[in-house]
Coordinates of N, CA and C in Angstrom, one line a residue:
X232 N -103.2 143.7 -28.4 CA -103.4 142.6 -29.4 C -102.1 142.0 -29.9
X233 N -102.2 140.4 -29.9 CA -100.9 139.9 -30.7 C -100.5 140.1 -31.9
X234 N -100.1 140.7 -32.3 CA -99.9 141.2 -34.2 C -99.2 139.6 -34.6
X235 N -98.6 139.4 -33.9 CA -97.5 138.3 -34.6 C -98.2 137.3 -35.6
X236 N -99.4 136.7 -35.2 CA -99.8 135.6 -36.3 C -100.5 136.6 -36.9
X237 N -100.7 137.9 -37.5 CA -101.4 138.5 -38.6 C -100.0 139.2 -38.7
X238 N -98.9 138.9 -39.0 CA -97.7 139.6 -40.0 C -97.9 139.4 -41.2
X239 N -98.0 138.2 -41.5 CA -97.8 137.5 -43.3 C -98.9 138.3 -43.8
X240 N -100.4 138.5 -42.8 CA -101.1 139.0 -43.7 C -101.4 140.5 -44.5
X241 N -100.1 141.2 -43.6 CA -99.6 142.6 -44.3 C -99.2 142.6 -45.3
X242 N -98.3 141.5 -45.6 CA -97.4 141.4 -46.8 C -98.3 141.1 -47.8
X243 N -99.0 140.6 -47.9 CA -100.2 140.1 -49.0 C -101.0 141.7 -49.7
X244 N -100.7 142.2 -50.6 CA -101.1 143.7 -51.3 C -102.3 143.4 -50.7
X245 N -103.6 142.8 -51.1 CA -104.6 142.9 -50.6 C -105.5 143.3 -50.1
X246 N -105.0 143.0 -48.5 CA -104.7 143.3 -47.4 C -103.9 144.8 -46.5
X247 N -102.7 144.9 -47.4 CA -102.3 145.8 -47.0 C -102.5 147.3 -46.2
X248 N -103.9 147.5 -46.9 CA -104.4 148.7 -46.2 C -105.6 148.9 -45.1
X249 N -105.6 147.2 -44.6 CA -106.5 147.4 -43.2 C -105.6 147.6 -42.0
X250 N -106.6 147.5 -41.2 CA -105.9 147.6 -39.4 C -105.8 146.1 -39.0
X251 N -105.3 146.5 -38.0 CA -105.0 144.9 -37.0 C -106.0 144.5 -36.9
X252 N -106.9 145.2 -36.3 CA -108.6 144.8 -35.7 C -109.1 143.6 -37.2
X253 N -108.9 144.1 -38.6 CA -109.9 143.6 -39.3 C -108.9 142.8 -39.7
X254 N -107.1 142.5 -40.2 CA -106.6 141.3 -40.5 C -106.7 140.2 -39.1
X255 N -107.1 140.8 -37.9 CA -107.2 139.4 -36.5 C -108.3 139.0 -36.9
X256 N -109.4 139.3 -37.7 CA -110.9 138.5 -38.2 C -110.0 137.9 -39.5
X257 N -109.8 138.7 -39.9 CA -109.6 137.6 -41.5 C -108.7 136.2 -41.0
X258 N -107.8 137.0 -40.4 CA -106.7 135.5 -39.7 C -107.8 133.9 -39.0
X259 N -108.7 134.8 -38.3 CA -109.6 134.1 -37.5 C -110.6 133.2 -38.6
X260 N -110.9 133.7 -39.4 CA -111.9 133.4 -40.6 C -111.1 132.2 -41.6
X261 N -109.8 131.8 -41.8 CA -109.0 131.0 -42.4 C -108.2 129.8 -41.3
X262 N -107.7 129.5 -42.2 CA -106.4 128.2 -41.7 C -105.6 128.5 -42.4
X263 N -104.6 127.9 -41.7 CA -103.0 127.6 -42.4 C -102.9 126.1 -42.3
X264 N -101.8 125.8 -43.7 CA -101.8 124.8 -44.0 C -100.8 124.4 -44.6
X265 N -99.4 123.6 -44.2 CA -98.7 122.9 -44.4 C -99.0 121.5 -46.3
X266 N -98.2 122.3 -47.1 CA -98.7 121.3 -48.3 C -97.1 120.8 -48.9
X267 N -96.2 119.7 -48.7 CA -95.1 119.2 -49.2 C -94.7 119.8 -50.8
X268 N -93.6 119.7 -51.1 CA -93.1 120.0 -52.8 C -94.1 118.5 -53.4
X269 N -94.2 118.7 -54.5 CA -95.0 118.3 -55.3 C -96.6 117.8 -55.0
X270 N -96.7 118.1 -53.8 CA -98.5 118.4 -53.6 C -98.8 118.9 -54.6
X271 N -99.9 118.2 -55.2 CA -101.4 118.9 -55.7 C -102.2 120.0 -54.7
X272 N -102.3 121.0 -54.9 CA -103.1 121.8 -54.1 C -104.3 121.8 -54.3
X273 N -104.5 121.7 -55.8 CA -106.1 121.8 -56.4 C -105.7 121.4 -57.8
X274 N -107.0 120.8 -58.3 CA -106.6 120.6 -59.8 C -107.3 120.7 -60.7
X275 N -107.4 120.9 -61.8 CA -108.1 121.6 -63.0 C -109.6 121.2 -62.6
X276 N -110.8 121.5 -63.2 CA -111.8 121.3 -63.2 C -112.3 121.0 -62.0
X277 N -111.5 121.2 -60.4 CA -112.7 120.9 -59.1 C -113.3 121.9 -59.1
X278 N -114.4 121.5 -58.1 CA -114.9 122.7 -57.5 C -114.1 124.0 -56.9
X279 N -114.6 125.3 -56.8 CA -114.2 126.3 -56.4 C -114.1 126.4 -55.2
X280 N -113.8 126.3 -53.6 CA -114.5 126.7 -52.7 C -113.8 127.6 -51.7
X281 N -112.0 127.5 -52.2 CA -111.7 128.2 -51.3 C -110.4 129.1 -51.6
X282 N -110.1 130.1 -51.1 CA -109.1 131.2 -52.1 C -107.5 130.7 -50.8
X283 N -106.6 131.0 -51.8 CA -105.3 130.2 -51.3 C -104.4 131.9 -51.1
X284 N -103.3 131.5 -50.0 CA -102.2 132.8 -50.1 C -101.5 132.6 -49.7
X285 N -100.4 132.5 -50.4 CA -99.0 131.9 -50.1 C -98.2 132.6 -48.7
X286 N -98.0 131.8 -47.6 CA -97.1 132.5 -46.4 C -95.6 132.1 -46.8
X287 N -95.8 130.9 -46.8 CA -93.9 130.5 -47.5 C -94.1 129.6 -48.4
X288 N -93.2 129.7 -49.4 CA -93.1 128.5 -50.1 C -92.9 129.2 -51.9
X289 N -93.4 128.2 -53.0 CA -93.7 128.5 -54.5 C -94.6 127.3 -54.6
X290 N -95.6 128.2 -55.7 CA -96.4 126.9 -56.6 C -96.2 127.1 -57.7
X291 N -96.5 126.3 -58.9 CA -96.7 126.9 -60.2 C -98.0 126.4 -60.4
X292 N -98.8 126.9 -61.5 CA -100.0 127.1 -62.3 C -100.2 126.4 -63.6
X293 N -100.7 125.5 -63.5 CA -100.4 125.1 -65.1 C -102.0 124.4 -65.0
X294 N -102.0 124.2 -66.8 CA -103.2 123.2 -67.4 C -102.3 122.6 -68.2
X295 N -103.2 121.6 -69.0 CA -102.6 120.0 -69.8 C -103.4 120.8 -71.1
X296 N -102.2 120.2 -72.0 CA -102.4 121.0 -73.7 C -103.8 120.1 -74.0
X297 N -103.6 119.8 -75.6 CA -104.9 118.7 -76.3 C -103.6 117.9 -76.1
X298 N -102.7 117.7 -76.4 CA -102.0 116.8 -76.4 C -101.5 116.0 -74.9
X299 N -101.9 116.6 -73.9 CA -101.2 116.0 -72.6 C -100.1 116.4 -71.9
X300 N -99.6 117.0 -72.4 CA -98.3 118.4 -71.9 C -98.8 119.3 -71.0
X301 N -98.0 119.4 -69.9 CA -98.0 119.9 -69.2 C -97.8 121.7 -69.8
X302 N -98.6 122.8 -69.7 CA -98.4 124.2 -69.9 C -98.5 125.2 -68.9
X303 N -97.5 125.7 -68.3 CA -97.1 126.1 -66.9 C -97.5 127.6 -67.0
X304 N -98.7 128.4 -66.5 CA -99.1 129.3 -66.5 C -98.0 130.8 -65.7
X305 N -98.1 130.2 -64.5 CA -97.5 131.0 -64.0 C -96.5 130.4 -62.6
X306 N -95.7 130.9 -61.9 CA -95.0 130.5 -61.2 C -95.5 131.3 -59.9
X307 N -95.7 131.1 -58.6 CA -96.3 132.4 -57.7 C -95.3 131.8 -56.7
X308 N -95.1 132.7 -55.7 CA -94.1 132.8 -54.8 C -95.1 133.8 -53.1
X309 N -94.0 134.0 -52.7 CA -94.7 134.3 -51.1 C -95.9 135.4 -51.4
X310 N -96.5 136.2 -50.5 CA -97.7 137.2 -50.8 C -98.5 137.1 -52.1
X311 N -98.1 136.2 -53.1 CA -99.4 136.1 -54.2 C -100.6 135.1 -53.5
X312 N -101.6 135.2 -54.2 CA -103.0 134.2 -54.0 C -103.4 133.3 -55.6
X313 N -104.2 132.3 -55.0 CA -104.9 132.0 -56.3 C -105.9 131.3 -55.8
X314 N -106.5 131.2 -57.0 CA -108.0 130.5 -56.5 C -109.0 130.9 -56.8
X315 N -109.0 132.6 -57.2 CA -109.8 133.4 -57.0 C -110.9 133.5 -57.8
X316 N -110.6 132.8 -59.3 CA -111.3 133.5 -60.5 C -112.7 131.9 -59.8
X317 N -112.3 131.0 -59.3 CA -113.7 130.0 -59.4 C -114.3 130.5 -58.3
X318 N -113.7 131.4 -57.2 CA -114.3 132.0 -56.1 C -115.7 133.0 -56.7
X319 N -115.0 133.8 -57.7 CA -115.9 134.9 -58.2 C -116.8 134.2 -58.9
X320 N -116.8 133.6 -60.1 CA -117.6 133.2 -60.9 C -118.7 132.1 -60.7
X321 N -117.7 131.0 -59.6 CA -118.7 130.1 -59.2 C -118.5 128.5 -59.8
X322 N -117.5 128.7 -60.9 CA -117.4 127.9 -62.0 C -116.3 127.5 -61.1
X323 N -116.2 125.3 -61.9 CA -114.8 124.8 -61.4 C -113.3 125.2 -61.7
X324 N -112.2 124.6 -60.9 CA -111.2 125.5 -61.1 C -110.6 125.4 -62.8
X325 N -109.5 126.4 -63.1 CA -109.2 126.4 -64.5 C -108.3 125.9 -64.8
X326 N -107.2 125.7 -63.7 CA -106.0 125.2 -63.7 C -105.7 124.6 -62.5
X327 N -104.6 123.6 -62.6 CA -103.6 123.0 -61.4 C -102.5 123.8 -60.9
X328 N -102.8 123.6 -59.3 CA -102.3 124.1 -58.8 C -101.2 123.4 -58.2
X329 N -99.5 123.0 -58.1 CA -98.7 122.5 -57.3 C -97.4 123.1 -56.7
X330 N -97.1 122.5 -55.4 CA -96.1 123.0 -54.3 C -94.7 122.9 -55.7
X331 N -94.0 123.9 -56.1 CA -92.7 123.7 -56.3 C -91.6 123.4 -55.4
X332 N -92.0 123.8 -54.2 CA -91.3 123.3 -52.7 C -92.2 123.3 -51.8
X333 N -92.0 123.1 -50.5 CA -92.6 123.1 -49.2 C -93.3 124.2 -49.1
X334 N -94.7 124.3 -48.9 CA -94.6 125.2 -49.0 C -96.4 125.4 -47.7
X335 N -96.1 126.7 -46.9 CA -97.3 127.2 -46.1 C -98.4 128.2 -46.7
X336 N -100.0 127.8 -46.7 CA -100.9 128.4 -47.2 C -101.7 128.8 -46.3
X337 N -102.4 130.3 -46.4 CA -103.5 130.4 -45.9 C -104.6 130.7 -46.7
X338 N -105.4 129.6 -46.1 CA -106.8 129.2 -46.6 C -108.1 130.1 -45.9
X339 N -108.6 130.5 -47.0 CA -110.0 131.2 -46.7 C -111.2 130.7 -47.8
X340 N -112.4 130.0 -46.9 CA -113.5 129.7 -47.6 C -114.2 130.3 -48.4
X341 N -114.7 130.4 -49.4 CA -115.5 131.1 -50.4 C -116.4 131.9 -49.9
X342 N -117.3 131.5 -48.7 CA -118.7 132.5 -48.3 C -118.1 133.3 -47.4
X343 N -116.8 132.7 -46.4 CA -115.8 134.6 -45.6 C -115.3 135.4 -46.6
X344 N -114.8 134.4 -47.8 CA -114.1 135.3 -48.7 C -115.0 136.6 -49.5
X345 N -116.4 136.2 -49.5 CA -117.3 137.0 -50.6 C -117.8 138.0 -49.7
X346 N -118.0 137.1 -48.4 CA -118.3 138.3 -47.5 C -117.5 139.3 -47.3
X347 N -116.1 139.4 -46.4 CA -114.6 140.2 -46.8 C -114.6 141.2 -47.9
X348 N -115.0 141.0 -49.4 CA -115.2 141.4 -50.3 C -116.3 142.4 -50.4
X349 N -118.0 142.2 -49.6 CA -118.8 143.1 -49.1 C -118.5 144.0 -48.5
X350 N -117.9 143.8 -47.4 CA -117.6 144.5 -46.4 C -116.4 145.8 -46.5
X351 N -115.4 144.9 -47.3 CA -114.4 145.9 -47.6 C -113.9 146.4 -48.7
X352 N -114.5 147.5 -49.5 CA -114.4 147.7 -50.8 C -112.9 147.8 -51.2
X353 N -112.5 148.2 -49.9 CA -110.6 148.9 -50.8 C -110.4 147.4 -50.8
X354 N -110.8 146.1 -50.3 CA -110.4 144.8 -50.6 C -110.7 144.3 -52.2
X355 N -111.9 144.6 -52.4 CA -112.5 144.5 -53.8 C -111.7 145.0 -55.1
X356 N -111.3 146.3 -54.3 CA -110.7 146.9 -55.7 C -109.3 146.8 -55.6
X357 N -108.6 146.5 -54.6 CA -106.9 145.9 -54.2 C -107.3 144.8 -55.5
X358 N -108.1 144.0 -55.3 CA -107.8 142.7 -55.9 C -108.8 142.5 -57.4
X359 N -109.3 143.6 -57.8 CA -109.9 143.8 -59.3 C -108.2 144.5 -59.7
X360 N -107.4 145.7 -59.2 CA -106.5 145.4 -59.7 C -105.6 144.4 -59.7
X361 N -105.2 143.8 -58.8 CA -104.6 142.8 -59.5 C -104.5 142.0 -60.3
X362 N -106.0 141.8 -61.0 CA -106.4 140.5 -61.9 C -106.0 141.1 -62.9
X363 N -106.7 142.9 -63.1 CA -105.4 143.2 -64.0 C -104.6 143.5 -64.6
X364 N -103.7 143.3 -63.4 CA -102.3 143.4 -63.4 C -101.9 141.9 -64.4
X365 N -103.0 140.7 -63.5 CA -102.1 139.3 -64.1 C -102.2 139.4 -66.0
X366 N -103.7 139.9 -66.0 CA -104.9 139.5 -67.3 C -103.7 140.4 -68.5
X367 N -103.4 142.1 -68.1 CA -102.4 142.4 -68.9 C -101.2 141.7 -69.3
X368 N -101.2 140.8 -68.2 CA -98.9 140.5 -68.2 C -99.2 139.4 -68.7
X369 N -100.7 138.5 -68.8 CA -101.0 137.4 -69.8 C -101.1 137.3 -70.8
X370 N -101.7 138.6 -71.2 CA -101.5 138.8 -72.9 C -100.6 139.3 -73.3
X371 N -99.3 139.7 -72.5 CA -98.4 140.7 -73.3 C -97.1 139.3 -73.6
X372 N -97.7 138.5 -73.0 CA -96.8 137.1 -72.8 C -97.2 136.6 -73.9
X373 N -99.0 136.0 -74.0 CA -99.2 135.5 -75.2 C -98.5 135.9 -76.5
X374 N -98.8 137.1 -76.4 CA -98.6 138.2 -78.0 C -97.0 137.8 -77.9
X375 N -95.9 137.9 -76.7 CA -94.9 137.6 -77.5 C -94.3 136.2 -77.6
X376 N -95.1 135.6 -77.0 CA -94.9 133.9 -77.5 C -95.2 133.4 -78.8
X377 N -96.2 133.9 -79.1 CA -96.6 133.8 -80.4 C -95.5 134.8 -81.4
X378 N -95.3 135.5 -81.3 CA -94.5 136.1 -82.4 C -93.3 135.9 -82.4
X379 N -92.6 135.6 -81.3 CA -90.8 135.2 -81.0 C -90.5 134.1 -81.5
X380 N -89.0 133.5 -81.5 CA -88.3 132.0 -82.1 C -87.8 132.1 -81.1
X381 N -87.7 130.7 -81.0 CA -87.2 129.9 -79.7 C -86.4 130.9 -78.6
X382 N -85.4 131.7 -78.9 CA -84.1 132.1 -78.4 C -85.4 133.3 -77.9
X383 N -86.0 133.9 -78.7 CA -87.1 135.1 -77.9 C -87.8 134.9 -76.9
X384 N -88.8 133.2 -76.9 CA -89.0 133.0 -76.2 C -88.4 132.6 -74.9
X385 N -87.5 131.9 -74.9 CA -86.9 131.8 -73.8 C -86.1 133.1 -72.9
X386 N -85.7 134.1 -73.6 CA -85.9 135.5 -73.0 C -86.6 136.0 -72.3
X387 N -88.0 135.6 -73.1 CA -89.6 136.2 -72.1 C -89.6 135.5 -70.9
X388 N -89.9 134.5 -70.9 CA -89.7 133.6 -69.1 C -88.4 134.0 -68.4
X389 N -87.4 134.2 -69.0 CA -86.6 134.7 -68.1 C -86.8 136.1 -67.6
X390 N -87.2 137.0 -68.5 CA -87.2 138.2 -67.9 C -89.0 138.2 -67.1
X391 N -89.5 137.3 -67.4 CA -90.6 137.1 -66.5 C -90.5 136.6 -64.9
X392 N -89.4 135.8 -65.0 CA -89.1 135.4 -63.9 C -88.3 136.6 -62.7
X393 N -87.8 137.0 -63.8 CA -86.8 138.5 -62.9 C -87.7 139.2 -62.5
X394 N -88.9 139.5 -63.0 CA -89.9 140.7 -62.6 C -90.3 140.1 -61.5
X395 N -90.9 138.7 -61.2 CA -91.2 138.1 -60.2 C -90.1 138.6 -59.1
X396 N -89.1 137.7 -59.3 CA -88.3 137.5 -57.9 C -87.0 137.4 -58.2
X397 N -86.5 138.2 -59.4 CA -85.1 138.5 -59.4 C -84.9 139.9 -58.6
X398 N -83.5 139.7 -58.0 CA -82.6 140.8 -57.2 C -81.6 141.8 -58.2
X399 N -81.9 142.9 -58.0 CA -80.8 143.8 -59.2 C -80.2 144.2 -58.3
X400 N -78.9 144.4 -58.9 CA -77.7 144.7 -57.9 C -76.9 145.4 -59.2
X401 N -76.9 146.9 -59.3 CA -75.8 147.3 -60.1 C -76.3 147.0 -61.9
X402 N -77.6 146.7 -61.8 CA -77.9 146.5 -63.6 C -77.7 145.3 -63.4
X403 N -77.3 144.4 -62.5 CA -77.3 142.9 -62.9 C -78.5 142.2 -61.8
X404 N -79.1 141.3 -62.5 CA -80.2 140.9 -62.3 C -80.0 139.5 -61.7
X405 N -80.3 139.1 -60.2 CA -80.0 137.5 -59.7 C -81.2 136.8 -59.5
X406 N -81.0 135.6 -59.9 CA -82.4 135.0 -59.7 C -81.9 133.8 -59.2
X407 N -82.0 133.4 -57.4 CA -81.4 132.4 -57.2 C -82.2 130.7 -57.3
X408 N -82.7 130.8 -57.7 CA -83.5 129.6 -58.4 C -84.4 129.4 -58.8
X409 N -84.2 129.1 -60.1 CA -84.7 129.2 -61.5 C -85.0 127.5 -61.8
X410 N -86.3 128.0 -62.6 CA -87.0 126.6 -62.5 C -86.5 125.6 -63.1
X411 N -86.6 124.0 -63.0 CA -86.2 123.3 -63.8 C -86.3 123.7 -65.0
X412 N -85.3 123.1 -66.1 CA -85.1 123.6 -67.7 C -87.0 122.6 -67.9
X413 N -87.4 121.4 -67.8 CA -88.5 121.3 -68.5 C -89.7 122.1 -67.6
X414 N -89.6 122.7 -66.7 CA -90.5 123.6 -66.2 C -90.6 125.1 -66.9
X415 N -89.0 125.4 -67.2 CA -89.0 126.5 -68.6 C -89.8 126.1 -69.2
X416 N -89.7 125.2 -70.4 CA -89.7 124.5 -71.8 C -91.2 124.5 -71.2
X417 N -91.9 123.7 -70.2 CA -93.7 124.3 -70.4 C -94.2 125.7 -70.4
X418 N -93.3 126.7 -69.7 CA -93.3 127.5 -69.7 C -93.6 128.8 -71.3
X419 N -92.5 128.3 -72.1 CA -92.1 129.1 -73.2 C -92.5 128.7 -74.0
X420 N -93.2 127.3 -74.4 CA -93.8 126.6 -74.9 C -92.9 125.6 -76.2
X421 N -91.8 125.4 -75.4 CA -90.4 124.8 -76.0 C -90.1 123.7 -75.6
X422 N -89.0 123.1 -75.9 CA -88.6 121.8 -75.4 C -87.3 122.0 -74.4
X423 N -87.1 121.0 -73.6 CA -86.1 121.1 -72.4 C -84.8 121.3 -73.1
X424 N -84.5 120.2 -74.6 CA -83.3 120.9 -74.9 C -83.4 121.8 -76.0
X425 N -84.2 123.2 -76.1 CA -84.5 124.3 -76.4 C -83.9 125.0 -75.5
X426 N -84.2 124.6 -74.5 CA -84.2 125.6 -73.5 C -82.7 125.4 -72.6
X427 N -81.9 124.3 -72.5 CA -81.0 124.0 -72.3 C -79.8 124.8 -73.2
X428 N -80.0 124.5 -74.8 CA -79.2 125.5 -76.0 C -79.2 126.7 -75.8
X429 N -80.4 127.2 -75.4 CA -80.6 128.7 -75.6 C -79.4 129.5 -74.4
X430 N -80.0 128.8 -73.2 CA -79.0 129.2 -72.5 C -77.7 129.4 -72.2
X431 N -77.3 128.0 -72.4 CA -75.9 128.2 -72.8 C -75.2 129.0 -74.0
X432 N -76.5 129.4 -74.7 CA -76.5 130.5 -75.7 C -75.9 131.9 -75.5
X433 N -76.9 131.8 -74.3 CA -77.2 133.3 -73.6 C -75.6 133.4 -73.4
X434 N -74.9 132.5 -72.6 CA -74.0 132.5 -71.2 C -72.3 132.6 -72.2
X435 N -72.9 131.8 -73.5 CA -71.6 132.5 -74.2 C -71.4 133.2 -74.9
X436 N -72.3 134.2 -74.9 CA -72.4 135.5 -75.5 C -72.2 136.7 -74.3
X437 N -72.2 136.2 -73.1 CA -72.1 137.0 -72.3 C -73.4 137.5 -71.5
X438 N -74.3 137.4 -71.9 CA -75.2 137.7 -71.6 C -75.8 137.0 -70.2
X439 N -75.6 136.4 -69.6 CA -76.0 135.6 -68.2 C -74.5 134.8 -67.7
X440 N -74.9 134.2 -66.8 CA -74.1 133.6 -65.8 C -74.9 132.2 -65.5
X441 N -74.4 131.2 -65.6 CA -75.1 130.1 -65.0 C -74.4 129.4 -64.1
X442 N -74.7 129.3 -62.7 CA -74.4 128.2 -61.6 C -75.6 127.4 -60.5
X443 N -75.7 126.3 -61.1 CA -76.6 125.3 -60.9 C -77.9 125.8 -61.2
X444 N -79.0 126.4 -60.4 CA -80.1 126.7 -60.1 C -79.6 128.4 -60.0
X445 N -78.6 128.7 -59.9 CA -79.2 130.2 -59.8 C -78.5 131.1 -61.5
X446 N -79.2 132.1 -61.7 CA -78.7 132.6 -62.8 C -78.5 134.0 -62.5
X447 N -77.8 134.7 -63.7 CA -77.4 136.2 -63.8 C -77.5 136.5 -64.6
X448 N -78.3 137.3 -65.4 CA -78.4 138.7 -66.0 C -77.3 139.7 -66.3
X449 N -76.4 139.7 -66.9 CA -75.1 140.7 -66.6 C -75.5 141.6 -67.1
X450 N -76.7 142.5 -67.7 CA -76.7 143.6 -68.3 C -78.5 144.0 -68.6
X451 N -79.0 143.9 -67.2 CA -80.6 143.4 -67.2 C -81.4 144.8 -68.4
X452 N -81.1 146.0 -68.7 CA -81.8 146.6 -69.0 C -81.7 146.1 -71.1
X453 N -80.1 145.9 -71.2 CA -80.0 145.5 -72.0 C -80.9 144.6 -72.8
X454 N -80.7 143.4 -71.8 CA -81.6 142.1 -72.2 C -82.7 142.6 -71.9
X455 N -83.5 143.4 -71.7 CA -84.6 143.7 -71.7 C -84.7 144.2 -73.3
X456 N -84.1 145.3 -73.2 CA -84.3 146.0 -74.2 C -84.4 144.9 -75.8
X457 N -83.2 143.9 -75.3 CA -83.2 143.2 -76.6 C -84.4 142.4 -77.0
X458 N -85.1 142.0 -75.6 CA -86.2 141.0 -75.8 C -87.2 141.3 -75.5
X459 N -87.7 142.3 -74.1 CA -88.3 143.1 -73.7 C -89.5 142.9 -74.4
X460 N -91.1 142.7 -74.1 CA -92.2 142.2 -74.9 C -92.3 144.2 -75.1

C-alpha cells in the first residue's frame, strides 16, 4: 500500500491511533483543497456540512462583536481541525473561518464524518478529548481576560501563542511569526496601539526580543510565572 498520501493524516491526534488500512478509507472518503491567505473558508452562521484539517497552512477563528469588530477566537495551525461543533449538533456554523496564509485542507463531509465517528470509538473519544482540551483553554482565557489590564492581557495571547507553536530553546521561547499587532488587539480584546506599547514594553524591560514578525521570550518560565493564567 502507498502510505505517502495518508502521512498528514498521522499527524492529525485524531487519527493517530489507526492503521493504514482505515486512514486509506478516510483519505478516500475526503478531498484536499487548496484555499489562498485571506480566503473565507466558512462563515459565521452557514450551514454545517463539512469538518476541515489543516495539512499546511494557518487559519484564525473569529466572530464579529455587537459592535462589528472583528474577535479572533483562536489561531490553528497544521494537524488542528475545525468545523466540528455544527458537524455534531447540526446547527449553523458559530464562527468564521480564514486562511492567515496559503494554506492546504482536508475536507471530509458530515454523513463520512458521523459515520467514522460510529465506527471508530477511539475516534470519538480522541476528539471528545480534544474539545476539551479547547472548552478548558477557553475559559481559562476568558477568566483571565476578564480580570487582567491591558499589559496582562497581552501576556495571555502571547503565552497562548507559544503553547501553540512557539520553539523553546534553553528557557527561551521563539515564535517565528506572530500575528499582526491588530490581529493581537482582536485577540486580547485591546487596541492595535495597546498592543504595539505593551510590547515594546515587554522588550524594554528585557523581557522579549522583537524582529519583524518573529519574537522571543528571554525567560519563558518566568513570563509565565508572571502572567501565567
Amino acid at each position: 500500500m502507498n502510505t505517502t498520501n495518508i502521512d498528514f493524516l498521522k499527524n492529525i491526534p485524531i487519527f493517530s491511533d489507526l492503521d493504514d488500512e482505515t486512514l486509506q478509507k478516510i483519505y478516500k472518503s475526503g478531498l484536499l483543497q487548496n484555499f489562498r491567505k485571506n480566503s473565507v473558508i466558512l462563515s459565521e452562521e452557514d450551514a454545517g456540512s463539512a469538518m476541515f484539517f489543516i495539512v499546511e497552512g494557518k487559519v484564525k477563528v473569529s466572530r464579529s462583536s455587537g459592535d462589528g469588530k472583528e474577535v479572533i477566537l483562536a489561531i490553528l495551525n497544521e494537524s488542528d481541525f475545525f468545523g466540528e461543533m455544527a458537524i455534531l449538533d447540526g446547527m449553523t456554523r458559530s464562527a468564521t473561518v480564514t486562511a492567515v496564509e496559503d494554506s492546504k485542507l482536508f475536507i471530509i463531509q458530515r454523513a463520512e464524518f458521523l459515520e467514522l465517528l460510529r465506527n471508530f470509538p477511539e475516534v470519538s473519544i480522541s476528539l471528545l478529548q480534544e474539545l476539551s482540551r479547547r472548552l478548558r483553554a477557553a475559559t481559562m482565557k476568558i477568566k483571565a481576560l476578564s480580570l487582567k489590564d491591558a499589559e496582562g492581557k497581552v501576556a495571555t495571547v502571547l503565552l497562548q501563542i507559544a503553547d501553540e507553536v512557539g520553539k523553546i530553546r534553553q528557557g527561551i521561547v521563539e515564535i517565528d511569526d506572530l500575528p499582526y499587532q491588530q490581529e493581537l488587539a482582536n485577540m486580547a480584546g485591546t487596541s492595535r496601539e495597546t498592543i504595539s506599547r505593551t510590547l515594546h514594553s515587554f522588550a524594554k524591560k528585557g523581557m522579549i526580543e522583537l524582529e519583524g514578525s518573529k519574537v522571543k521570550i528571554l525567560d519563558y518560565e518566568k513570563f509565565k510565572e508572571l502572567y501565567g493564567q
